[in-house]
PDB file of C-alpha atoms in Angstrom:
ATOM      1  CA  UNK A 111     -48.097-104.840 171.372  1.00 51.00           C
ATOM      2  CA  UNK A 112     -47.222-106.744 168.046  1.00 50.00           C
ATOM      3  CA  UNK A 113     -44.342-107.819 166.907  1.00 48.00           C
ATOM      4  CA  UNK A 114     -43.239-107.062 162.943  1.00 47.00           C
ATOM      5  CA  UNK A 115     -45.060-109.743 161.942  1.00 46.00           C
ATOM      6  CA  UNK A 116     -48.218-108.730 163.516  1.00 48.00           C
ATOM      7  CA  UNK A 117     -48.337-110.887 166.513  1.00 54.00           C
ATOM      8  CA  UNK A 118     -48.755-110.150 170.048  1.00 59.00           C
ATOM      9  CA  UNK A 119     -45.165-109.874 171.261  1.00 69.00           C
ATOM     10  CA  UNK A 120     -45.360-111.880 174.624  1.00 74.00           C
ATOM     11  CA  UNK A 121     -42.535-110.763 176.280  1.00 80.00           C
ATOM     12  CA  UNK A 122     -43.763-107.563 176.299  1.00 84.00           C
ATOM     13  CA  UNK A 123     -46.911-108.055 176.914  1.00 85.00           C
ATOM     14  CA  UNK A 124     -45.760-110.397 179.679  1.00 87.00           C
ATOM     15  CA  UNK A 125     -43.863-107.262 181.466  1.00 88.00           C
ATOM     16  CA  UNK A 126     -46.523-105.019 180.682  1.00 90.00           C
ATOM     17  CA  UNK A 127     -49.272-106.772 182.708  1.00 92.00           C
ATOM     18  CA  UNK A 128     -47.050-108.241 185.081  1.00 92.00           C
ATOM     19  CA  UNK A 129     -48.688-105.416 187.605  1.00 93.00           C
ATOM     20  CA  UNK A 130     -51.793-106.537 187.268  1.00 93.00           C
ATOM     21  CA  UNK A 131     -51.017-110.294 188.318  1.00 94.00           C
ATOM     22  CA  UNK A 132     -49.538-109.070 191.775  1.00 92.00           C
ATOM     23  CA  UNK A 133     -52.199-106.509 192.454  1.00 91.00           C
ATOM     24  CA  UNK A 134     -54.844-109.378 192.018  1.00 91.00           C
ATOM     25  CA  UNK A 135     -52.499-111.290 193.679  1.00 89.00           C
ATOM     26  CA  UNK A 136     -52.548-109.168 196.610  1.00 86.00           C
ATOM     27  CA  UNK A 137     -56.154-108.619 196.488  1.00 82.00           C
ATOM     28  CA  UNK A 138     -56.900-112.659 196.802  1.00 81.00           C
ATOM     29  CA  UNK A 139     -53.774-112.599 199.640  1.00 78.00           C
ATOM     30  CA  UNK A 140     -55.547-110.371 202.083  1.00 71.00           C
ATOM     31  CA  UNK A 141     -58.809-112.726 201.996  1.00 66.00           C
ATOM     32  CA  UNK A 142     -56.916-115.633 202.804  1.00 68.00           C
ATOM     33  CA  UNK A 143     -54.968-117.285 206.064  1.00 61.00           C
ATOM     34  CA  UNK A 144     -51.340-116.463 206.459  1.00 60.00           C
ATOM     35  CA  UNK A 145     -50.228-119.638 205.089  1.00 61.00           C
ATOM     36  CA  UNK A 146     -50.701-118.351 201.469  1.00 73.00           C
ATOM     37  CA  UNK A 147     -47.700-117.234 200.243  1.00 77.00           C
ATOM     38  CA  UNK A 148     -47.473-113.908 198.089  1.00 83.00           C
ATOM     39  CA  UNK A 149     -45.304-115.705 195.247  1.00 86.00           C
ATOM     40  CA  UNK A 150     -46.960-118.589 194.846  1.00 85.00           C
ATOM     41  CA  UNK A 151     -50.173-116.236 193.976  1.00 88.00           C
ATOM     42  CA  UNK A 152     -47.825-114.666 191.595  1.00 92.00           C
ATOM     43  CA  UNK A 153     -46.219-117.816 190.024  1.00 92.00           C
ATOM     44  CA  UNK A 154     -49.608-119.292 189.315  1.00 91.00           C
ATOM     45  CA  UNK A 155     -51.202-115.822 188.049  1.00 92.00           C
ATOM     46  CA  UNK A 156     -48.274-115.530 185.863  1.00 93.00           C
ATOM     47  CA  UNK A 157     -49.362-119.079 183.692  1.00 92.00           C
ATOM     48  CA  UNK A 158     -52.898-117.680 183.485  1.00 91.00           C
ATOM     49  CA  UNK A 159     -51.656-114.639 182.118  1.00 92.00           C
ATOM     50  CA  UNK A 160     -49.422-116.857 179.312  1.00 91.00           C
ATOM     51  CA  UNK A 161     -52.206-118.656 178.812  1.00 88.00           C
ATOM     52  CA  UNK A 162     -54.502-115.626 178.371  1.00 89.00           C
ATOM     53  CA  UNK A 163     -51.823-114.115 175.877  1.00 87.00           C
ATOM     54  CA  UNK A 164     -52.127-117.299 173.505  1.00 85.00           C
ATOM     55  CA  UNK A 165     -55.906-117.556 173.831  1.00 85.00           C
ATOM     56  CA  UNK A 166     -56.887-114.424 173.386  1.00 83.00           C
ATOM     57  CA  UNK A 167     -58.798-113.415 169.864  1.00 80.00           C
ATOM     58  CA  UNK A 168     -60.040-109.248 169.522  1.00 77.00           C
ATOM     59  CA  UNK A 169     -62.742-110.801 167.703  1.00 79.00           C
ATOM     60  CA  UNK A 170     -63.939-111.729 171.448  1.00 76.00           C
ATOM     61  CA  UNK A 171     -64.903-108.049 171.585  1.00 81.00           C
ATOM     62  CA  UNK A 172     -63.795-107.358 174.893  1.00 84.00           C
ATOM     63  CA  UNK A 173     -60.185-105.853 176.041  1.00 87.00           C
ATOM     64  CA  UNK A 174     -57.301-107.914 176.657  1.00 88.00           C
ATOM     65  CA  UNK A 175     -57.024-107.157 180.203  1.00 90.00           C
ATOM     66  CA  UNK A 176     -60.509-108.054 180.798  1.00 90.00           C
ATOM     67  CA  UNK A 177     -59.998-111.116 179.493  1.00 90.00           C
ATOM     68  CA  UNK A 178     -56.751-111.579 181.194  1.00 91.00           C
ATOM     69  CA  UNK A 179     -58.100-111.024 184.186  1.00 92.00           C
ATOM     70  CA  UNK A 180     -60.449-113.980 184.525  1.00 90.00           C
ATOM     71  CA  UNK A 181     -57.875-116.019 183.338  1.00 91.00           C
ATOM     72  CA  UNK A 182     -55.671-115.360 186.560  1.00 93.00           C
ATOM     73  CA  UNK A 183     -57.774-115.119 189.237  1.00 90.00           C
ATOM     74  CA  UNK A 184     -59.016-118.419 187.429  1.00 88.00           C
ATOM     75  CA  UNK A 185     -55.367-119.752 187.709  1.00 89.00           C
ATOM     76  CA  UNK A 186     -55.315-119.002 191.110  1.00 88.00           C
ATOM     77  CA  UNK A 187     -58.574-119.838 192.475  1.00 84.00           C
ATOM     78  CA  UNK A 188     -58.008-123.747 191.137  1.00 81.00           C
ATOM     79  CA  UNK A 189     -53.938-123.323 192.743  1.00 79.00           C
ATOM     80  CA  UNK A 190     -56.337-122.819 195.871  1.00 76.00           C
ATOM     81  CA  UNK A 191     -58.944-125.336 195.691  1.00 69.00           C
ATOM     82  CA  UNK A 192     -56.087-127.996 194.896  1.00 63.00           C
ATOM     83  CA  UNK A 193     -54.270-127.201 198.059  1.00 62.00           C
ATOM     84  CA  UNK A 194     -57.445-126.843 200.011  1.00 55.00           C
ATOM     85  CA  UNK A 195     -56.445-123.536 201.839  1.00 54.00           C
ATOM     86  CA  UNK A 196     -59.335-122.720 203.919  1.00 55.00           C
ATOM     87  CA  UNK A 197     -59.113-125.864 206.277  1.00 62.00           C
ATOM     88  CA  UNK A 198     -62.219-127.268 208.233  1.00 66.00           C
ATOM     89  CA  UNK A 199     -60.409-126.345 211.576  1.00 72.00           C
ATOM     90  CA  UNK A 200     -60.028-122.521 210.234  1.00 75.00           C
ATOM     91  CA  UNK A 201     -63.696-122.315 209.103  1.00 75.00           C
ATOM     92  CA  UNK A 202     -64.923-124.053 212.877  1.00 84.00           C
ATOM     93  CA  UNK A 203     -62.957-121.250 214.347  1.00 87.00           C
ATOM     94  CA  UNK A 204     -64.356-119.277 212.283  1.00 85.00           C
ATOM     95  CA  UNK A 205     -68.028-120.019 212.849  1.00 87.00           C
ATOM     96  CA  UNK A 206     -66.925-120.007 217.033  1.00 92.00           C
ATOM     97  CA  UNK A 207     -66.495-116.303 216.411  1.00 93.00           C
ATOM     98  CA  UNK A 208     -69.711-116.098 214.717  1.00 91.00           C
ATOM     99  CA  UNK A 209     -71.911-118.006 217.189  1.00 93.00           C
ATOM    100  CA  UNK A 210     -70.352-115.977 220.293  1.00 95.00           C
ATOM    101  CA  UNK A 211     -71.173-112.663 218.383  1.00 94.00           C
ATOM    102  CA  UNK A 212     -74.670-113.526 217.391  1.00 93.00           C
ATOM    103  CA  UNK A 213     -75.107-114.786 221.220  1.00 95.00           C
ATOM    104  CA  UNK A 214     -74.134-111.556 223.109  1.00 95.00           C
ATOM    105  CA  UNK A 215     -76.082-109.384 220.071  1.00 92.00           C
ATOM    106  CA  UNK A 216     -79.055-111.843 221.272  1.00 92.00           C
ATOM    107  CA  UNK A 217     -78.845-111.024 224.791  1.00 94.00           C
ATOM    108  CA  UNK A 218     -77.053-107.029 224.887  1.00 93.00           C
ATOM    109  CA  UNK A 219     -79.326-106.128 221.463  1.00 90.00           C
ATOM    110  CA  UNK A 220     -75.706-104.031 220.219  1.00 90.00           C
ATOM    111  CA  UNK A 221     -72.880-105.041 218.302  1.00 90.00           C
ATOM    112  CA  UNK A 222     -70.485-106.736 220.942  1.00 94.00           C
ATOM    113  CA  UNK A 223     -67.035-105.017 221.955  1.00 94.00           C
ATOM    114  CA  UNK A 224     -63.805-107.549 221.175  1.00 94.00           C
ATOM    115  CA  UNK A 225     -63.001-107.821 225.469  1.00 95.00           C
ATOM    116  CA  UNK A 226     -66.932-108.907 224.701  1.00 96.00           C
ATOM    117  CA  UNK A 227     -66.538-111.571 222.892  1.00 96.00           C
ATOM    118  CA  UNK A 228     -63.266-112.488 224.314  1.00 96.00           C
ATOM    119  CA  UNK A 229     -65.282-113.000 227.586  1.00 96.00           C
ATOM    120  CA  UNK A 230     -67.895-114.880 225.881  1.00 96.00           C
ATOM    121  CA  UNK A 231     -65.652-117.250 224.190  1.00 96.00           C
ATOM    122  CA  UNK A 232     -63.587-117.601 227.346  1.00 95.00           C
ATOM    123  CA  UNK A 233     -60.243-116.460 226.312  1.00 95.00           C
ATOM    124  CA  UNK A 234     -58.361-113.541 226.823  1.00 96.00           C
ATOM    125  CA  UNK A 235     -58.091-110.713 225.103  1.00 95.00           C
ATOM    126  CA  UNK A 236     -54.987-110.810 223.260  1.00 94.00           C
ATOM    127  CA  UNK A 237     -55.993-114.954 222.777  1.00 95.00           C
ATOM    128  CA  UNK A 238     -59.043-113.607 220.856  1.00 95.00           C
ATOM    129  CA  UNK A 239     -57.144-111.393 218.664  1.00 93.00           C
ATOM    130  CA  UNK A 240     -54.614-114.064 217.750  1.00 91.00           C
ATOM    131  CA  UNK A 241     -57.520-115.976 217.038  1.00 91.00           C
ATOM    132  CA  UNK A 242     -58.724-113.335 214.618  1.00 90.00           C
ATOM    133  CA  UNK A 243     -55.522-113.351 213.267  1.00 86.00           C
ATOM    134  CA  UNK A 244     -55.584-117.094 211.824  1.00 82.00           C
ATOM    135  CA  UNK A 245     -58.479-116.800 210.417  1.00 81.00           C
ATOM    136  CA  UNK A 246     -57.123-114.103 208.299  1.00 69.00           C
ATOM    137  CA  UNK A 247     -59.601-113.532 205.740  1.00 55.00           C
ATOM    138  CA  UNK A 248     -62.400-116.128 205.789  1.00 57.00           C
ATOM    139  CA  UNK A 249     -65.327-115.331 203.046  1.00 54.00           C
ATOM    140  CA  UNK A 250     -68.091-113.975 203.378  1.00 55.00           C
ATOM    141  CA  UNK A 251     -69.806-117.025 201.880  1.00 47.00           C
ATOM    142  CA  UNK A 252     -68.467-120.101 202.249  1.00 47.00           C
ATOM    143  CA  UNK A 253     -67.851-122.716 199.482  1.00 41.00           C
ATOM    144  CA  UNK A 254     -69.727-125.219 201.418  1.00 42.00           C
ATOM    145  CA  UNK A 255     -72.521-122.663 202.066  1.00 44.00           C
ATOM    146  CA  UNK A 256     -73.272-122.758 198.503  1.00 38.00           C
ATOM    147  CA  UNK A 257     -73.309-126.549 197.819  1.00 42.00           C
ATOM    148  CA  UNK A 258     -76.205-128.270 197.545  1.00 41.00           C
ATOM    149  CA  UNK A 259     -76.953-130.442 200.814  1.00 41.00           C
ATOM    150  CA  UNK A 260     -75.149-133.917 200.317  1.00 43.00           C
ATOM    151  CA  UNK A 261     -73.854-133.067 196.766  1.00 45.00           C
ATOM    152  CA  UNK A 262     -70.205-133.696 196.157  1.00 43.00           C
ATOM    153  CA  UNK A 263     -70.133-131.153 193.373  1.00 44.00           C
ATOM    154  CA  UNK A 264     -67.359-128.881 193.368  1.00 43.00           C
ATOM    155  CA  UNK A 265     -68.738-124.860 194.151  1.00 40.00           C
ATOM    156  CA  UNK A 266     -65.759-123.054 192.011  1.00 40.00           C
ATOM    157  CA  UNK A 267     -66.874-125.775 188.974  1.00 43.00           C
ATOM    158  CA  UNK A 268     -70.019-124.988 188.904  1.00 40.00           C
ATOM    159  CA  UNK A 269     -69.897-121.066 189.770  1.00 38.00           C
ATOM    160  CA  UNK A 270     -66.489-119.608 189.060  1.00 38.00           C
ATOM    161  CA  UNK A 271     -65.993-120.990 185.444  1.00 38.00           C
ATOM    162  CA  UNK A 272     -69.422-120.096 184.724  1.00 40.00           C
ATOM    163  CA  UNK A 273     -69.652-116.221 183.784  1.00 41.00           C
ATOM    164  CA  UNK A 274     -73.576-116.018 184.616  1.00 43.00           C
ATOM    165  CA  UNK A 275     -73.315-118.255 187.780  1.00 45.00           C
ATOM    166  CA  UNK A 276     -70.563-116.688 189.888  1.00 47.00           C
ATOM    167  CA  UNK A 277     -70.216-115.824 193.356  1.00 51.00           C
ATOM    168  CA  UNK A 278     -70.058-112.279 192.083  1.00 50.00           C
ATOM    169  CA  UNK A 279     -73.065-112.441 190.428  1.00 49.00           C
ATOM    170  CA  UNK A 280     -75.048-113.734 193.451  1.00 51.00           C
ATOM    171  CA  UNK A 281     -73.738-110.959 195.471  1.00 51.00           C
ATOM    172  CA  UNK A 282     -74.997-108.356 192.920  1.00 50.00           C
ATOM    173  CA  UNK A 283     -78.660-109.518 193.604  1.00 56.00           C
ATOM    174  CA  UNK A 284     -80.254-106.788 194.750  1.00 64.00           C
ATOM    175  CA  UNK A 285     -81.333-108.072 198.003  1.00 68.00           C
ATOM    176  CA  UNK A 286     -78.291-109.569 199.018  1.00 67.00           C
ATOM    177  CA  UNK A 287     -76.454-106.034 197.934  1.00 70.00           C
ATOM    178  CA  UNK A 288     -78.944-103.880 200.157  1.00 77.00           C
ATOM    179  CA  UNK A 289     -78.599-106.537 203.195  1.00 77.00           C
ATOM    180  CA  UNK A 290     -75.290-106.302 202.501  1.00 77.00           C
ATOM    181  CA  UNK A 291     -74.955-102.097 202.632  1.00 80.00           C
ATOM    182  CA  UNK A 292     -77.033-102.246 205.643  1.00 83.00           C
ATOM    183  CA  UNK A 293     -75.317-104.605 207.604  1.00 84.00           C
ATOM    184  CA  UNK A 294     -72.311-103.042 207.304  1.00 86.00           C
ATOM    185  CA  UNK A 295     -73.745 -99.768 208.686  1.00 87.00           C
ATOM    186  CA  UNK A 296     -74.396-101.564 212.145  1.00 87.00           C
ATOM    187  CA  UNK A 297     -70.627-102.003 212.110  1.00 91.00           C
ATOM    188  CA  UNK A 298     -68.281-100.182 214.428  1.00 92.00           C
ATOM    189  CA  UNK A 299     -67.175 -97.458 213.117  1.00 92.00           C
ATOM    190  CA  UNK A 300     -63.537 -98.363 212.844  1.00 92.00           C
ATOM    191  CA  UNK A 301     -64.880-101.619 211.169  1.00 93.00           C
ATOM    192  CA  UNK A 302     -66.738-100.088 208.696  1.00 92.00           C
ATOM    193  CA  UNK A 303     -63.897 -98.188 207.833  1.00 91.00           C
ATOM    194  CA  UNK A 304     -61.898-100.706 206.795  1.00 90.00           C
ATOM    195  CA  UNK A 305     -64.786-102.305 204.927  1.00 87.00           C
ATOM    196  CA  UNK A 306     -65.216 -99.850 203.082  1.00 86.00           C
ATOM    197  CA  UNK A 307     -61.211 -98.591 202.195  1.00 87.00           C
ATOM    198  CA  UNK A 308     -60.843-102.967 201.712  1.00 81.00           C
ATOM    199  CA  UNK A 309     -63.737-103.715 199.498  1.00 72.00           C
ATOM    200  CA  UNK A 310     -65.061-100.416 197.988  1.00 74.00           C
ATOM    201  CA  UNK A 311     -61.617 -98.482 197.474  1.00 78.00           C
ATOM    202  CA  UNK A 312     -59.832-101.645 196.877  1.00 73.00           C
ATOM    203  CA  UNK A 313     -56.747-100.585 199.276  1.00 82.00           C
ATOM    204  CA  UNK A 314     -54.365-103.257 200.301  1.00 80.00           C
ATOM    205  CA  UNK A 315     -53.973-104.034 204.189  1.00 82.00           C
ATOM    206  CA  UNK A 316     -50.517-102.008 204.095  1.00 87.00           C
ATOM    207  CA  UNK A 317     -52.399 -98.891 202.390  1.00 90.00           C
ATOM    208  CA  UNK A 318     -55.714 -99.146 205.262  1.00 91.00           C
ATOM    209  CA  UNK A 319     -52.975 -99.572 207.950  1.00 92.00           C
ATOM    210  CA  UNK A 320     -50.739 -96.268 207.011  1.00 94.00           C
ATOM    211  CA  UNK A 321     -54.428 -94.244 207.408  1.00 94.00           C
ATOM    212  CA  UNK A 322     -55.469 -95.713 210.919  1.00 93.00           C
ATOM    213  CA  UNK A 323     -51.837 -95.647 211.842  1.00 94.00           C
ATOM    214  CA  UNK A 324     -51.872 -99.297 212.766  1.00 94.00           C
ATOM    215  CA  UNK A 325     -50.365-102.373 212.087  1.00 93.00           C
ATOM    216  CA  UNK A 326     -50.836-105.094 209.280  1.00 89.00           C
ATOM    217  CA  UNK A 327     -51.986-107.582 211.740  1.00 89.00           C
ATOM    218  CA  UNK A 328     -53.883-105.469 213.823  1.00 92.00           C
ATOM    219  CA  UNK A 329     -56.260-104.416 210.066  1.00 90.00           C
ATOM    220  CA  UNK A 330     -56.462-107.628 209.527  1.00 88.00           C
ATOM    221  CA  UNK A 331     -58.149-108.847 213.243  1.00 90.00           C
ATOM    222  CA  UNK A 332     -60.566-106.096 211.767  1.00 92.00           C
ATOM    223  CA  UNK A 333     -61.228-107.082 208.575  1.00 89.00           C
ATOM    224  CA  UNK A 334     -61.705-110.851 210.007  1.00 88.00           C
ATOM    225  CA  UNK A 335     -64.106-109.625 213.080  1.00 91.00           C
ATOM    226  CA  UNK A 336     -65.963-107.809 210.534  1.00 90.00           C
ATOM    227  CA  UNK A 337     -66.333-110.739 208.071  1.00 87.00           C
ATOM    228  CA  UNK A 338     -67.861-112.624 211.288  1.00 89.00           C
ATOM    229  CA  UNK A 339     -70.663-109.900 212.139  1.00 90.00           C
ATOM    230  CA  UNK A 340     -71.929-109.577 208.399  1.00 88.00           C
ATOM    231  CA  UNK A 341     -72.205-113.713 208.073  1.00 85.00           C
ATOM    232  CA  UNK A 342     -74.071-113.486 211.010  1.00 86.00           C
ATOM    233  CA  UNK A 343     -76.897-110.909 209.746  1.00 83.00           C
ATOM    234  CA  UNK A 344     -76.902-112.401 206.128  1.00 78.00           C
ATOM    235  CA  UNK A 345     -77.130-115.874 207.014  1.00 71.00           C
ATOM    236  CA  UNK A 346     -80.662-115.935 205.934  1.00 55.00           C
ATOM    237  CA  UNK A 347     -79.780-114.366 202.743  1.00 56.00           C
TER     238      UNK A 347
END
């Protein structure tokens, strides 16, 4: 959209693609704990997409909402590194959850139930969902994963900003993809169900929740059990 005197008409073009920044807002939401609020994504999203409106040049040779894209998940990826959202105590309960599951798949040689590894971590039931619950979303890599051993070098600097070195591109390595696909065939089948609606028909936790007629919370226990059973087969990828 131009204006008369052939340039981009930003208020437009600022309504026009507001969409898009809440959709990828959305998208980051659901891999993140419940502190993250929904408009703060937005706000943030909304000055990369400014700033991708005065940067961007067609003689780049790639569409504008390609372009605009980077530029807001970029906005909000360094909103979340400068607020340090994924705190140490999440990813420890985190990694709790992983070393119960790879435990009982040690010693039962099956994917463990959730009374399972509710048992295994001592709590109860509804304890170990509530658990699953605050750790909403943890990655399937870690940033710290990913870091050199002793370097103080920040992971999103050195892989997010670069468009050959991302974490993107590291899961596209063919290995890693096929470990990946069959890993999450071992899943339960209600698990792999929202893997696959979550991450391969890019539904929101709202739109997987209406189709197994449950609630927000209870797809996201899922998605975050899940998230602990694949890290536990990849982890020597």
């Amino acid at each position: 959209m131009y204006t008369a005197k052939g340039k981009l008409d930003v208020d437009s073009m600022l309504k026009q693609y507001s969409p898009l920044v809440r959709r990828l807002a959305h998208q980051m939401l659901a891999k993140l704990p419940a502190n993250v609020e929904l408009d703060d994504l937005v706000q943030v999203g909304m000055i990369g997409l400014t700033d991708a409106l005065s940067r961007f040049d067609t003689a780049l040779g790639v569409q504008f909402e390609t372009f605009a894209t980077q530029r807001i998940r970029g906005a909000m990826l360094d909103e979340l590194r400068g607020t340090d959202y994924l705190s140490r105590g999440t990813r420890k309960q985190q990694r709790a959850i992983e070393a119960a599951v790879h435990r009982l798949e040690q010693r039962m040689g099956r994917a463990p139930v959730e009374s399972e590894i509710a048992k295994e971590m001592k709590l109860s039931l509804a304890e170990y969902q509530e658990l699953l619950g605050r750790v909403r979303g943890t990655q399937l890599v870690y940033l710290e994963d990913m870091t050199a051993s002793g370097s103080e070098e920040d992971f999103l600097d050195r892989h997010v900003s670069a468009e050959d070195d991302n974490p993107l591109a590291r899961l596209q390595d063919q290995r890693m993809r096929e470990a990946l696909i069959e890993a999450i065939k071992l899943l339960p089948e209600r698990e792999q169900y929202v893997m696959s609606m979550y991450h391969e028909h890019d539904m929101n936790l709202k739109e997987i929740a209406a189709v197994l007629k449950v609630t927000e919370s209870r797809v996201c226990q899922l998605h975050s059990q899940s998230i602990a059973r694949l890290r536990v087969k990849l982890r020597s990828y």
